[in-house]
Coordinates of C-alpha atoms and ligand atoms in Angstrom, one line a residue:
X1 CA 20.3 11.6 -34.1
X2 CA 17.7 9.3 -35.6
X3 CA 19.0 5.9 -36.8
X4 CA 17.9 2.5 -37.8
X5 CA 19.7 0.8 -34.9
X6 CA 18.9 0.9 -31.2
X7 CA 22.2 2.4 -30.2
X8 CA 25.8 2.9 -31.1
X9 CA 28.7 2.2 -28.8
X10 CA 31.3 4.8 -27.8
X11 CA 33.6 3.0 -30.2
X12 CA 31.1 3.7 -33.0
X13 CA 29.7 0.2 -33.5
X14 CA 26.0 -0.2 -33.8
X15 CA 24.2 -2.4 -31.2
X16 CA 22.5 -4.8 -33.6
X17 CA 21.6 -7.9 -31.6
X18 CA 18.6 -6.4 -29.8
X19 CA 17.1 -9.8 -29.1
X20 CA 19.9 -10.4 -26.6
X21 CA 18.5 -7.5 -24.5
X22 CA 15.2 -9.2 -24.1
X23 CA 16.5 -12.8 -23.9
X24 CA 16.6 -12.3 -20.2
X25 CA 14.7 -9.9 -17.9
X26 CA 16.0 -6.4 -18.5
X27 CA 16.2 -3.7 -15.8
X28 CA 16.4 -0.1 -17.0
X29 CA 17.3 2.4 -14.3
X30 CA 18.3 6.1 -14.1
X31 CA 17.2 9.4 -12.7
X32 CA 14.1 11.2 -14.1
X33 CA 14.9 12.7 -17.5
X34 CA 18.0 10.5 -18.0
X35 CA 16.4 8.9 -21.1
X36 CA 14.9 5.6 -19.8
X37 CA 11.5 5.9 -21.6
X38 CA 13.1 7.1 -24.8
X39 CA 15.6 4.2 -24.8
X40 CA 12.8 1.8 -24.2
X41 CA 10.9 3.3 -27.1
X42 CA 13.9 3.0 -29.3
X43 CA 14.4 -0.7 -28.3
X44 CA 10.7 -1.3 -28.9
X45 CA 10.9 0.3 -32.3
X46 CA 13.7 -2.2 -33.3
X47 CA 11.8 -5.2 -31.8
X48 CA 8.8 -4.2 -33.9
X49 CA 10.9 -4.4 -37.0
X50 CA 11.8 -8.0 -36.2
X51 CA 8.2 -8.8 -35.5
X52 CA 8.9 -9.4 -31.8
X53 CA 5.8 -9.5 -29.7
X54 CA 5.6 -6.9 -26.9
X55 CA 2.9 -6.0 -24.3
X56 CA 3.4 -2.6 -22.7
X57 CA 1.8 -1.5 -19.5
X58 CA 1.8 2.3 -19.7
X59 CA 1.0 4.2 -16.6
X60 CA 1.4 7.7 -18.1
X61 CA 0.3 7.4 -21.7
X62 CA 3.8 7.9 -23.2
X63 CA 3.8 4.8 -25.3
X64 CA 0.8 5.4 -27.5
X65 CA 3.1 7.5 -29.7
X66 CA 4.8 4.2 -30.8
X67 CA 3.7 3.7 -34.4
X68 CA 2.1 0.4 -35.4
X69 CA 0.9 -0.4 -31.9
X70 CA -2.6 -1.3 -30.8
X71 CA -3.7 0.8 -27.8
X72 CA -6.3 -0.2 -25.3
X73 CA -7.0 2.5 -22.8
X74 CA -8.7 1.6 -19.5
X75 CA -11.7 3.9 -19.1
X76 CA -11.9 4.6 -22.8
X77 CA -12.0 1.5 -25.1
X78 CA -11.3 -1.0 -22.4
X79 CA -12.6 -2.1 -19.0
X80 CA -12.0 -4.8 -16.4
X81 CA -14.6 -7.5 -15.6
X82 CA -15.1 -7.1 -11.9
X83 CA -15.6 -10.9 -11.5
X84 CA -12.0 -11.3 -12.5
X85 CA -11.0 -9.9 -9.2
X86 CA -11.2 -11.8 -5.9
X87 CA -13.0 -10.0 -3.1
X88 CA -9.6 -9.3 -1.6
X89 CA -8.3 -7.7 -4.8
X90 CA -11.6 -5.7 -5.2
X91 CA -11.1 -4.3 -1.7
X92 CA -7.5 -3.4 -2.6
X93 CA -8.4 -1.8 -5.9
X94 CA -11.1 0.4 -4.3
X95 CA -9.1 0.9 -1.0
X96 CA -11.8 -0.6 1.2
X97 CA -10.6 -1.8 4.6
X98 CA -13.5 -3.1 6.6
X99 CA -13.8 -5.2 9.7
X100 CA -13.2 -9.0 9.2
X101 CA -17.0 -9.3 9.4
X102 CA -17.6 -6.8 6.7
X103 CA -15.0 -8.4 4.5
X104 CA -16.7 -11.7 4.9
X105 CA -20.0 -10.1 4.0
X106 CA -18.5 -8.5 1.0
X107 CA -17.3 -11.8 -0.5
X108 CA -20.8 -13.2 0.2
X109 CA -22.3 -10.2 -1.5
X110 CA -20.1 -10.9 -4.6
X111 CA -21.4 -14.5 -4.7
X112 CA -25.0 -13.3 -4.4
X113 CA -24.6 -10.8 -7.2
X114 CA -23.0 -13.4 -9.4
X115 CA -26.1 -15.5 -8.9
X116 CA -28.3 -12.6 -9.9
X117 CA -26.3 -11.8 -13.0
X118 CA -25.6 -15.3 -14.3
X119 CA -28.5 -17.5 -13.1
X120 CA -31.5 -15.2 -12.3
X121 CA -30.4 -12.7 -15.0
X122 CA -31.7 -9.7 -13.1
X123 CA -29.6 -6.7 -12.3
X124 CA -31.0 -6.2 -8.8
X125 CA -29.7 -7.2 -5.4
X126 CA -30.4 -10.7 -4.1
X127 CA -32.9 -10.5 -1.3
X128 CA -32.0 -13.2 1.2
X129 CA -34.9 -12.9 3.6
X130 CA -37.1 -16.0 3.4
X131 CA -34.8 -17.9 1.0
X132 CA -34.2 -21.6 2.1
X133 CA -30.5 -22.3 2.7
X134 CA -30.7 -25.4 0.5
X135 CA -32.0 -23.4 -2.5
X136 CA -29.2 -20.9 -2.1
X137 CA -26.5 -23.5 -1.9
X138 CA -27.9 -25.2 -5.1
X139 CA -27.5 -21.8 -6.9
X140 CA -24.0 -21.3 -5.6
X141 CA -23.1 -24.8 -6.8
X142 CA -24.3 -23.9 -10.3
X143 CA -21.9 -21.0 -10.6
X144 CA -18.8 -22.0 -12.5
X145 CA -15.7 -20.3 -13.6
X146 CA -17.6 -19.1 -16.6
X147 CA -20.1 -17.2 -14.5
X148 CA -17.8 -14.9 -12.6
X149 CA -19.3 -11.7 -13.8
X150 CA -21.4 -9.5 -11.6
X151 CA -22.6 -5.9 -11.3
X152 CA -20.1 -4.3 -8.9
X153 CA -22.1 -1.1 -8.7
X154 CA -24.7 -3.0 -6.6
X155 CA -22.2 -4.1 -3.9
X156 CA -23.3 -1.6 -1.2
X157 CA -27.0 -2.4 -1.6
X158 CA -26.3 -6.2 -1.7
X159 CA -24.2 -5.8 1.4
X160 CA -27.3 -4.8 3.4
X161 CA -29.1 -7.9 2.2
X162 CA -26.3 -10.0 3.7
X163 CA -27.1 -8.9 7.2
X164 CA -30.1 -11.1 7.8
X165 CA -30.8 -13.3 10.9
X166 CA -33.6 -15.6 12.1
X167 CA -36.4 -14.3 14.4
X168 CA -35.2 -14.4 17.9
X169 CA -38.4 -16.0 19.2
X170 CA -40.3 -19.3 18.7
X171 CA -41.0 -18.3 15.0
X172 CA -37.3 -18.8 14.2
X173 CA -36.7 -21.0 11.1
X174 CA -33.1 -22.1 10.9
X175 CA -33.5 -23.6 7.4
X176 CA -33.8 -20.1 6.0
X177 CA -30.9 -17.7 5.2
X178 CA -32.7 -15.2 7.4
X179 CA -36.0 -13.8 8.4
X180 CA -35.2 -10.2 9.4
X181 CA -32.5 -7.6 9.0
X182 CA -29.9 -7.5 11.6
X183 CA -30.4 -3.8 12.2
X184 CA -28.0 -3.5 15.1
X185 CA -25.1 -4.8 13.1
X186 CA -26.0 -2.8 10.0
X187 CA -26.0 0.3 12.1
X188 CA -22.7 -0.6 13.6
X189 CA -21.1 -1.1 10.2
X190 CA -23.0 1.9 8.6
X191 CA -19.9 4.1 8.3
X192 CA -18.0 1.4 6.5
X193 CA -20.9 0.7 4.2
X194 CA -21.1 4.4 3.4
X195 CA -17.4 4.4 2.5
X196 CA -17.9 1.5 0.1
X197 CA -20.9 3.4 -1.5
X198 CA -18.6 6.4 -1.9
X199 CA -15.9 4.2 -3.6
X200 CA -18.5 2.8 -5.9
X201 CA -19.3 6.3 -7.1
X202 CA -15.6 7.3 -7.5
X203 CA -13.8 8.0 -10.8
X204 CA -11.4 5.1 -10.2
X205 CA -14.4 2.7 -10.1
X206 CA -15.9 4.0 -13.3
X207 CA -12.5 3.8 -15.1
X208 CA -11.9 0.2 -13.9
X209 CA -15.3 -1.4 -14.4
X210 CA -17.4 0.7 -16.7
X211 CA -20.5 0.2 -14.6
X212 CA -22.9 1.9 -17.0
X213 CA -21.8 1.3 -20.6
X214 CA -22.8 4.0 -23.1
X215 CA -24.6 3.0 -26.2
X216 CA -22.4 3.3 -29.3
X217 CA -19.1 3.1 -27.4
X218 CA -17.6 -0.3 -27.7
X219 CA -15.3 -1.4 -24.9
X220 CA -13.2 -4.6 -24.6
X221 CA -12.3 -6.5 -21.5
X222 CA -8.6 -6.2 -20.8
X223 CA -7.9 -9.8 -19.8
X224 CA -9.6 -10.9 -23.0
X225 CA -7.5 -8.5 -25.1
X226 CA -4.3 -9.8 -23.6
X227 CA -5.3 -13.4 -24.1
X228 CA -6.2 -12.9 -27.7
X229 CA -2.9 -11.2 -28.2
X230 CA -1.0 -14.0 -26.6
X231 CA -2.7 -16.7 -28.7
X232 CA -2.9 -15.2 -32.1
X233 CA 0.0 -13.8 -34.1
X234 CA -1.0 -10.7 -36.0
X235 CA 1.0 -8.2 -37.9
X236 CA 0.6 -5.6 -35.1
X237 CA 2.9 -7.1 -32.6
X238 CA 2.9 -4.3 -30.0
X239 CA 0.0 -4.0 -27.5
X240 CA -0.2 -0.9 -25.3
X241 CA -2.3 -1.2 -22.2
X242 CA -2.8 2.5 -21.3
X243 CA -3.6 2.9 -17.6
X244 CA -3.1 6.7 -17.5
X245 CA -6.6 7.3 -16.4
X246 CA -5.7 5.7 -13.1
X247 CA -2.7 8.0 -12.6
X248 CA -4.2 9.3 -9.4
X249 CA -4.9 5.9 -8.0
X250 CA -1.7 4.0 -7.6
X251 CA -3.3 1.4 -5.4
X252 CA -5.7 0.5 -8.2
X253 CA -2.9 0.5 -10.8
X254 CA -0.9 -1.9 -8.6
X255 CA -3.8 -4.3 -8.3
X256 CA -4.7 -4.2 -12.0
X257 CA -1.1 -4.8 -13.1
X258 CA -0.7 -7.7 -10.7
X259 CA -3.9 -9.2 -11.8
X260 CA -3.3 -8.9 -15.5
X261 CA 0.2 -10.3 -15.2
X262 CA -1.0 -13.3 -13.2
X263 CA -3.6 -14.1 -15.7
X264 CA -1.1 -13.6 -18.5
X265 CA 1.3 -16.0 -16.9
X266 CA -1.5 -18.5 -16.3
X267 CA -2.6 -18.3 -19.9
X268 CA 1.0 -19.0 -21.0
X269 CA 1.5 -21.9 -18.6
X270 CA -1.6 -23.5 -20.2
X271 CA -0.3 -23.1 -23.7
X272 CA 3.5 -22.8 -23.4
X273 CA 4.7 -23.7 -26.9
X274 CA 4.3 -20.3 -28.4
X275 CA 6.3 -17.3 -29.6
X276 CA 8.3 -15.2 -27.1
X277 CA 6.7 -12.1 -25.6
X278 CA 8.4 -9.1 -24.0
X279 CA 6.5 -7.3 -21.2
X280 CA 7.3 -3.7 -20.6
X281 CA 6.5 -1.9 -17.3
X282 CA 7.5 1.7 -17.1
X283 CA 7.5 3.7 -13.9
X284 CA 7.5 0.4 -12.2
X285 CA 7.9 1.8 -8.7
X286 CA 4.2 2.5 -8.9
X287 CA 3.3 -1.1 -9.3
X288 CA 5.6 -2.8 -6.9
X289 CA 4.4 -4.4 -3.7
X290 CA 5.1 -2.4 -0.6
X291 CA 6.8 -5.1 1.3
X292 CA 8.5 -8.4 0.8
X293 CA 5.6 -10.4 2.3
X294 CA 3.3 -9.5 -0.5
X295 CA 5.9 -10.5 -3.2
X296 CA 4.8 -14.1 -3.7
X297 CA 1.3 -13.1 -4.5
X298 CA 2.4 -10.3 -6.9
X299 CA 2.0 -10.7 -10.6
X300 CA 5.3 -8.9 -11.5
X301 CA 7.2 -11.2 -9.2
X302 CA 5.5 -14.3 -10.5
X303 CA 6.4 -13.4 -14.1
X304 CA 9.9 -12.6 -13.2
X305 CA 10.3 -15.9 -11.4
X306 CA 8.4 -18.2 -13.7
X307 CA 8.0 -16.4 -17.0
X308 CA 11.2 -17.3 -18.8
X309 CA 10.4 -21.0 -19.0
X310 CA 7.3 -20.1 -21.0
X311 CA 8.9 -17.5 -23.2
X312 CA 8.0 -14.3 -21.2
X313 CA 10.7 -11.8 -20.6
X314 CA 10.2 -8.5 -18.7
X315 CA 11.6 -5.1 -19.3
X316 CA 11.2 -3.1 -16.2
X317 CA 11.9 0.6 -16.0
X318 CA 12.3 2.5 -12.8
X319 CA 14.3 5.4 -11.3
X320 CA 16.4 3.5 -8.8
X321 CA 17.4 -0.1 -8.2
X322 CA 16.5 0.6 -4.6
X323 CA 12.8 0.8 -5.7
X324 CA 12.8 -2.9 -6.0
X325 CA 12.8 -5.4 -3.1
X326 CA 16.1 -7.4 -3.2
X327 CA 14.4 -10.7 -4.2
X328 CA 13.0 -9.0 -7.2
X329 CA 16.2 -7.1 -8.2
X330 CA 18.1 -10.4 -8.3
X331 CA 15.9 -11.6 -11.2
X332 CA 17.4 -9.3 -13.7
X333 CA 20.3 -10.6 -15.6
X334 CA 20.4 -7.7 -18.1
X335 CA 20.9 -4.1 -17.2
X336 CA 20.6 -0.7 -18.9
X337 CA 22.0 1.9 -16.6
X338 CA 21.4 5.6 -17.3
X339 CA 22.6 8.5 -15.2
X340 CA 22.7 7.6 -11.5
X341 CA 24.7 9.4 -8.7
X342 CA 24.2 7.5 -5.5
X343 CA 26.7 4.7 -4.6
X344 CA 24.0 2.9 -2.6
X345 CA 21.9 2.5 -5.7
X346 CA 24.7 0.9 -7.7
X347 CA 26.0 -1.3 -4.8
X348 CA 22.6 -2.9 -4.6
X349 CA 23.1 -4.5 -8.0
X350 CA 24.5 -7.9 -8.4
X351 CA 27.2 -6.6 -10.8
X352 CA 28.2 -3.8 -8.5
X353 CA 31.9 -4.8 -8.5
X354 CA 32.1 -4.3 -12.2
X355 CA 30.4 -0.9 -12.4
X356 CA 32.3 2.4 -12.4
X357 CA 30.2 4.8 -10.4
X358 CA 32.1 7.7 -11.8
X359 CA 31.3 6.7 -15.4
X360 CA 27.6 6.3 -14.5
X361 CA 27.4 9.6 -12.8
X362 CA 28.9 11.3 -15.9
X363 CA 26.3 9.9 -18.3
X364 CA 24.3 12.5 -20.1
X365 CA 20.7 12.2 -21.4
X366 CA 20.5 9.3 -23.9
X367 CA 23.8 7.8 -22.8
X368 CA 23.8 4.5 -20.9
X369 CA 25.9 1.5 -19.9
X370 CA 24.6 -1.8 -21.2
X371 CA 25.4 -4.9 -19.3
X372 CA 24.2 -8.2 -20.8
X373 CA 24.7 -11.8 -19.8
X374 CA 28.0 -13.2 -21.0
X375 CA 28.9 -10.0 -22.8
X376 CA 31.4 -7.2 -21.9
X377 CA 29.8 -4.0 -20.6
X378 CA 29.4 -1.3 -23.2
X379 CA 28.8 2.4 -23.0
X380 CA 26.3 3.4 -25.6
X381 CA 24.5 6.3 -27.1
X382 CA 20.9 5.5 -27.7
X383 CA 19.5 6.5 -31.1
X384 CA 16.1 8.1 -31.4
X385 CA 13.8 6.1 -33.6
X386 CA 13.3 7.2 -37.2
X387 CA 9.7 8.4 -36.6
X388 CA 10.7 10.6 -33.6
X389 CA 11.0 14.0 -35.2
X390 CA 7.8 13.6 -37.3
X391 CA 6.0 12.5 -34.2
X392 CA 7.2 15.5 -32.2
X393 CA 6.3 17.9 -35.0
X394 CA 2.9 16.3 -35.1
X395 CA 2.5 16.7 -31.3
X396 CA 3.4 20.3 -31.5
X397 CA 0.9 20.9 -34.2
X398 CA -1.8 19.2 -32.1
X399 CA -1.0 21.5 -29.2
X400 CA -1.4 24.7 -31.3
Ligands
ADP1 N1 18.7 9.1 -26.9 C1 18.3 10.3 -26.8 N2 18.6 11.2 -27.8 C2 18.2 12.5 -27.7 N3 17.3 12.9 -26.8 C3 17.0 12.1 -25.8 C4 17.4 10.8 -25.8 N4 16.9 10.2 -24.7 C5 16.1 11.1 -24.1 N5 16.2 12.3 -24.7 C6 15.5 13.5 -24.3 O1 15.3 13.6 -22.9 C7 14.0 13.7 -22.5 C8 13.7 12.9 -21.3 O2 13.8 11.5 -21.6 P1 12.9 10.4 -21.0 O3 13.2 9.2 -21.9 O4 11.5 10.9 -20.9 O5 13.6 10.2 -19.6 P2 13.1 9.3 -18.4 O6 12.1 8.3 -18.9 O7 14.4 8.7 -17.8 O8 12.5 10.2 -17.4 C9 13.2 13.3 -23.7 O9 12.0 14.0 -23.9 C10 14.1 13.5 -24.9 O10 13.8 14.8 -25.5
MG2 MG1 10.2 7.9 -18.2

């Protein structure tokens, strides 16, 4: 049934105070098809009505159906500035795993390309042969945080320019970056360089960085979009960052989410006295770090740990609580539990003692148990938003 409240309890009472759901971090769990995304859409619909600001990271494109939202789709009307990524993140996003030497050379190549782009203003590799070390260091020193951008599509070519050495006889000049190519090492690393070249030609790379912009198509940088949205209140309070073009590239999605969240948190920490923002991550298992050691450096974890003091709350949707590392799981004070059948999944939650497994395993689609801080648990029926049926009719028309 479509209603103007988020849900009704089994006792027939509407769940009105939706702000209490997002006053703490909210974890939404349940098997595939149990209604998690639909419940979240219904919650977002209600938050929108109260002008609550939400930023949605959408891995599958399901959230663009939300009316009154602003959608930026990576690979269509949005791109990432490569310079926003550290060399390490760049390697992760493109799944490049080179030798320590090659990794060093790659970060030096990024620096050289930043000089080309921001100081020399030529979109060509930086040829290091014959350049005095002192000159190069002066250029490096001139680069600031404002001149991070570079042309990532030239990384493979630039990499070759990094392998330069002095002459090995009396002509050697150690005040220069190099006098000749180190052909032996280049040959030794050739396979790895070829892999990098291949990654630079991949779909994921084009979606992420928009290396060759097309005339007439205007794209906006994602970090910029988020920053604007955080700083300026507008009447459209729901921002959808659609990452569905990276569906096949989970590694890239993970790096992008982590990066965007870290920057979002940093922006908030700089200007803390602002309106509250709810951050939604669906299919979160895709984005989570693989092991606990990577947690501290992960943007999701950082927002969960530090976000609330600057008005950021997270709504994280995933199939099982076991998808989350324990340290992350413990950050959620609010829970929305859909159909689950395994005792292990429930016992991993902090409120395990208070949950009735039998009840959770009997929930049908759209039913859930809501557990909020300082409130008794409630079994609820989630209402479909008012626009739901129209929207579905429209989708069907589009398919015909
Ligand atoms: N509250 C609800 N009322 C009616 N139908 C629902 C409700 N929640 C989900 N559904 C139906 O179940 C389907 C699967 O729901 P979905 O939210 O995509 O599940 P999940 O995200 O958990 O995989 C939806 O397409 C919708 O048709
Ligand atoms: Mg879903």
